[in-house]
Every structure is written in structure tokens, then in C-alpha cells.
């Protein structure tokens, strides 16, 4: 199998493009085939080097690699001209000065259903000669067969008068030259397919690709992926939340979760499993199970999946990713995090039950590194007279706790003893302590948090909270 991903670098890589890239990648990896990356940069105005870099960067972040390329479509213009000459020479294409108005006029006279044929001239744009008879049949692996009667098809313009190739021509020739066996792309390209097939057939008939004796020229299999909708059933757009891979990255999603989620947009495992590792996706992915109906992008489900993937990461690995995320987001300095690397691993371990994305870590656990945050309402609510009295008791108990280790069970036992002695409710003891160490009323588990901070740091923070302000 030879597949390709052919983005137009006119902006960021969007969810739809990322899904197309992923499906091609999964098919290539499943079959032990090759994935070709082709950058369709013929729109010179919009295809900037920054946009190309942005797309490559998004693919790298998604951990989707490619085997050949990136091939720039713009670098192939000589080849496009060469094929065009062959088609003109063999009579399968012709020059014509017919304009869009001429085509409209023709339709007015002959009926809209009747395909337009131009008059051959010495100069003008290049049109492909659609055979009078027969039909072009698109075999789509997802949608089945669609037949396009030639009488209804206009002779398509394939190059401008200056000989520069138009989109459908360039795509078809590039697919042919790269020996692509499967064209897997978004449904919006369905209507281009008959034109591209006609170009391929004409090019093969004109002998642009010498075949070994006896070999049949073969055309690629097409597969058009279903549209993407938002949860409201409308075409996916910005208003449905994160729209580009870059935005997903900044929102703190893990690439493995994004791959898992994108794979489910139009595809499903035989057992309907939702949580799938990339290895499982590669093993199970097939075009046969891609659906025709629109898929729904729902960020709530992605968040949930991200939480699942996050909890499956070893704490060391999670810490590594958190460090990178926090650094990139500029939430903390490297010095703050690397002063005690074990603290980050520990904080990752005790926080992940309460997190769905990397972005949720810092608001929850930043206090381990920066000291208690400022939250006057939490102080007011929990550090009143009674709260401070209980906090003082907790302080004394923790000061004596845990020989030899100041660990979670030791902290729990020390606090249990205070509860028993004072008859206080757990919450009335734990919340003041939480506010003392974290500054706020939400944190990872209190025993784990206190144990991670260590006795010295905990007592210092409690003392600071008890000190008159
Ligand atoms: N360049 C096209 C796009 O970004 C894809 C063309 C194709 O896959 O045939 O939408």
C-alpha cells in the first residue's frame, strides 16, 4: 500500500486534516506500506514557509511520521508541463480560449446536463478531452461506486494559457508519479475525483508512465472520509472549541489521546472499544470499518479520553510532559521546577486522578513549587478562629509524626489522632490544613500532599498561615 497525505499549507492543520493524516498513517503502518507527504503549495500567496513549518510541526507533535517527502508540489511544475505536452501532442487535451461565460452560454443552449466541449484553438487554456462515450466510475472504498456519464461532464480546464497546471491535474499526476495505491481524504474532495480519474486515464493512455511488459495500468483506490460535525450537528468550525492541532496542544492534550480520539471520528473498533493505544489502532484499523455518516467532534469526550491516557502514563513520563508543557506555557521557570525533580514526579502521581489535561496540573498543584496561592475567600472560609485552633493541633501532631518516615500513612495517623481527640469532623481539620499549604480549598489528597511537601515545608507553611496578618 502506498498512501499520501497532501495538505495545502494555507494555515494551521485543522482537526479534519489531522484526521486525514492519521487515517493514512494508520493504514500505512497497518499494512507495512509507505506514507508520502506532499505539500500542495501551488497557491503561492497563501502557501508560506511558516504555514508549511506549522503543518510539519503539528504532524511531529501528533507523532505521525512519513516515509517519503515532504514533496513540494511547486517543485514539480516542470514535470506537470512535460505531461501536459504529451497530452496535447496525443490529442487528449487541447487549447481553447473558451471562458466560463462561454460554458454558461453553451449550457443555456444545450441544457445544463450537457457537458461542455470547447473548440480547439492555437492558444488558450488547456482542456482535457473527455471521451464522448461511456462513463467514469469512481470506486470508493467507503461509499461504493458512483458512475459519471461522460455526456454530462464538461471538458475540464487542466492548465492555464501559460502552461501552469491547475489543481486537479497536478494532484492526479503527483499521485501517479508517486505510485499511490490508495487516496484517502476528506469528503469535500469527492467531486474532484472523476476529473482526477480522467486525467489519470488520459495520462496513462498517452504513455507518460512506461509500464513493464504485460502490466495493467492501475488506478488508485479512493476513500472519502465522512464530514466532521460539532456536537450540535453542524459542520465543524471554530465555535465548537479547539479547531487546530496547535490549539489542542496548547490546551494540554496528550498526542496519544488526540490520536485515539481522531481515530474514532468515522471509524470504530469491532468491539466498540473507545480507549485504544496507538498499537491497538494500528493493528485494528481498516477502511472497511470507516462510516459514511458524518462524525461528531465533541471536545468533552476528548477531555475524558485524555484523562484516561494521562492516568496510564508512568509518573516519570507524565512529569516529563508536564515540565515541557509548563515551560512552553510559561507558567513557571525551569528553576522552580527543577529545584527538586522528585517533587514534580510526586506531584504528577498524586494529581492525575483529578486531571484531564496537562493544563489542569498547574492550577491544581503549582503550590507545591511556588508556595501557597492567594485566595482570600478560602482563607476567610477556613482559617477562622475555629479553623486556626484545629490547624494548630494538626501542626503539633505533624511535628511529632512519622518516625522513621513522614509518609502518607504517618500523616493520616497523626491527623486521625487529632480528629479523635477533638471530635472534629474530618473536613473541618483537613480544609484549614489544605488552605495553609496550598492557599486554596482544592488540592490533591491532603495526606499525599502533606507527605510530598515534607515535614519541614509543611510546618513552615502552617506557621505562616497561623501568623497574624
Ligand atoms: N490539498 C488538499 C487539501 O488540503 C488535499 C488534496 C488531496 O488529498 O487530494 O485539502
mmCIF file with all atom_site columns, N, CA, C and O and ligand atoms in Angstrom, residues 4 6-8 40 167 171 185 189, ligand 1:
data_model
loop_
_atom_site.group_PDB
_atom_site.id
_atom_site.type_symbol
_atom_site.label_atom_id
_atom_site.label_alt_id
_atom_site.label_comp_id
_atom_site.label_asym_id
_atom_site.label_entity_id
_atom_site.label_seq_id
_atom_site.pdbx_PDB_ins_code
_atom_site.Cartn_x
_atom_site.Cartn_y
_atom_site.Cartn_z
_atom_site.occupancy
_atom_site.B_iso_or_equiv
_atom_site.pdbx_formal_charge
_atom_site.auth_seq_id
_atom_site.auth_comp_id
_atom_site.auth_asym_id
_atom_site.auth_atom_id
_atom_site.pdbx_PDB_model_num
ATOM   1  N N  . UNK A 1 4   ? -0.772  8.680  0.770   1.00 0.00 ? 4   UNK A N  1
ATOM   2  C CA . UNK A 1 4   ? -0.200  10.021 0.868   1.00 0.00 ? 4   UNK A CA 1
ATOM   3  C C  . UNK A 1 4   ? -1.094  10.910 1.699   1.00 0.00 ? 4   UNK A C  1
ATOM   4  O O  . UNK A 1 4   ? -2.304  10.715 1.805   1.00 0.00 ? 4   UNK A O  1
ATOM   5  N N  . UNK A 1 6   ? -1.689  15.000 1.766   1.00 0.00 ? 6   UNK A N  1
ATOM   6  C CA . UNK A 1 6   ? -1.351  16.094 0.848   1.00 0.00 ? 6   UNK A CA 1
ATOM   7  C C  . UNK A 1 6   ? -1.956  17.415 1.305   1.00 0.00 ? 6   UNK A C  1
ATOM   8  O O  . UNK A 1 6   ? -2.841  17.962 0.647   1.00 0.00 ? 6   UNK A O  1
ATOM   9  N N  . UNK A 1 7   ? -1.500  17.948 2.420   1.00 0.00 ? 7   UNK A N  1
ATOM   10 C CA . UNK A 1 7   ? -2.114  19.196 2.912   1.00 0.00 ? 7   UNK A CA 1
ATOM   11 C C  . UNK A 1 7   ? -1.762  20.406 2.054   1.00 0.00 ? 7   UNK A C  1
ATOM   12 O O  . UNK A 1 7   ? -0.672  20.473 1.493   1.00 0.00 ? 7   UNK A O  1
ATOM   13 N N  . UNK A 1 8   ? -2.692  21.336 1.975   1.00 0.00 ? 8   UNK A N  1
ATOM   14 C CA . UNK A 1 8   ? -2.419  22.654 1.386   1.00 0.00 ? 8   UNK A CA 1
ATOM   15 C C  . UNK A 1 8   ? -2.005  23.557 2.532   1.00 0.00 ? 8   UNK A C  1
ATOM   16 O O  . UNK A 1 8   ? -2.779  23.732 3.471   1.00 0.00 ? 8   UNK A O  1
ATOM   17 N N  . UNK A 1 40  ? 0.910   20.635 -0.899  1.00 0.00 ? 40  UNK A N  1
ATOM   18 C CA . UNK A 1 40  ? 0.267   21.209 -2.086  1.00 0.00 ? 40  UNK A CA 1
ATOM   19 C C  . UNK A 1 40  ? 0.304   22.733 -1.993  1.00 0.00 ? 40  UNK A C  1
ATOM   20 O O  . UNK A 1 40  ? -0.672  23.375 -1.592  1.00 0.00 ? 40  UNK A O  1
ATOM   21 N N  . UNK A 1 167 ? -5.136  22.636 -10.224 1.00 0.00 ? 167 UNK A N  1
ATOM   22 C CA . UNK A 1 167 ? -5.156  21.745 -9.070  1.00 0.00 ? 167 UNK A CA 1
ATOM   23 C C  . UNK A 1 167 ? -5.408  20.257 -9.376  1.00 0.00 ? 167 UNK A C  1
ATOM   24 O O  . UNK A 1 167 ? -4.592  19.399 -9.048  1.00 0.00 ? 167 UNK A O  1
ATOM   25 N N  . UNK A 1 171 ? -2.642  17.189 -8.850  1.00 0.00 ? 171 UNK A N  1
ATOM   26 C CA . UNK A 1 171 ? -2.886  16.130 -7.862  1.00 0.00 ? 171 UNK A CA 1
ATOM   27 C C  . UNK A 1 171 ? -2.826  14.757 -8.530  1.00 0.00 ? 171 UNK A C  1
ATOM   28 O O  . UNK A 1 171 ? -2.163  13.836 -8.047  1.00 0.00 ? 171 UNK A O  1
ATOM   29 N N  . UNK A 1 185 ? -8.931  10.708 1.744   1.00 0.00 ? 185 UNK A N  1
ATOM   30 C CA . UNK A 1 185 ? -9.017  12.148 2.004   1.00 0.00 ? 185 UNK A CA 1
ATOM   31 C C  . UNK A 1 185 ? -10.444 12.523 2.380   1.00 0.00 ? 185 UNK A C  1
ATOM   32 O O  . UNK A 1 185 ? -11.341 11.680 2.372   1.00 0.00 ? 185 UNK A O  1
ATOM   33 N N  . UNK A 1 189 ? -13.475 16.335 -1.237  1.00 0.00 ? 189 UNK A N  1
ATOM   34 C CA . UNK A 1 189 ? -12.754 16.109 -2.499  1.00 0.00 ? 189 UNK A CA 1
ATOM   35 C C  . UNK A 1 189 ? -13.457 15.102 -3.419  1.00 0.00 ? 189 UNK A C  1
ATOM   36 O O  . UNK A 1 189 ? -12.948 14.794 -4.495  1.00 0.00 ? 189 UNK A O  1
HETATM 37 N N1 . LIG B 2 .   ? -4.535  19.602 -0.660  1.00 0.00 ? 1   LIG B N1 1
HETATM 38 C C1 . LIG B 2 .   ? -5.849  19.145 -0.395  1.00 0.00 ? 1   LIG B C1 1
HETATM 39 C C2 . LIG B 2 .   ? -6.311  19.693 0.934   1.00 0.00 ? 1   LIG B C2 1
HETATM 40 O O1 . LIG B 2 .   ? -5.515  20.108 1.762   1.00 0.00 ? 1   LIG B O1 1
HETATM 41 C C3 . LIG B 2 .   ? -5.943  17.628 -0.346  1.00 0.00 ? 1   LIG B C3 1
HETATM 42 C C4 . LIG B 2 .   ? -5.840  17.041 -1.709  1.00 0.00 ? 1   LIG B C4 1
HETATM 43 C C5 . LIG B 2 .   ? -5.999  15.549 -1.754  1.00 0.00 ? 1   LIG B C5 1
HETATM 44 O O2 . LIG B 2 .   ? -5.892  14.879 -0.706  1.00 0.00 ? 1   LIG B O2 1
HETATM 45 O O3 . LIG B 2 .   ? -6.203  15.052 -2.847  1.00 0.00 ? 1   LIG B O3 1
HETATM 46 O O4 . LIG B 2 .   ? -7.492  19.729 1.172   1.00 0.00 ? 1   LIG B O4 1
#
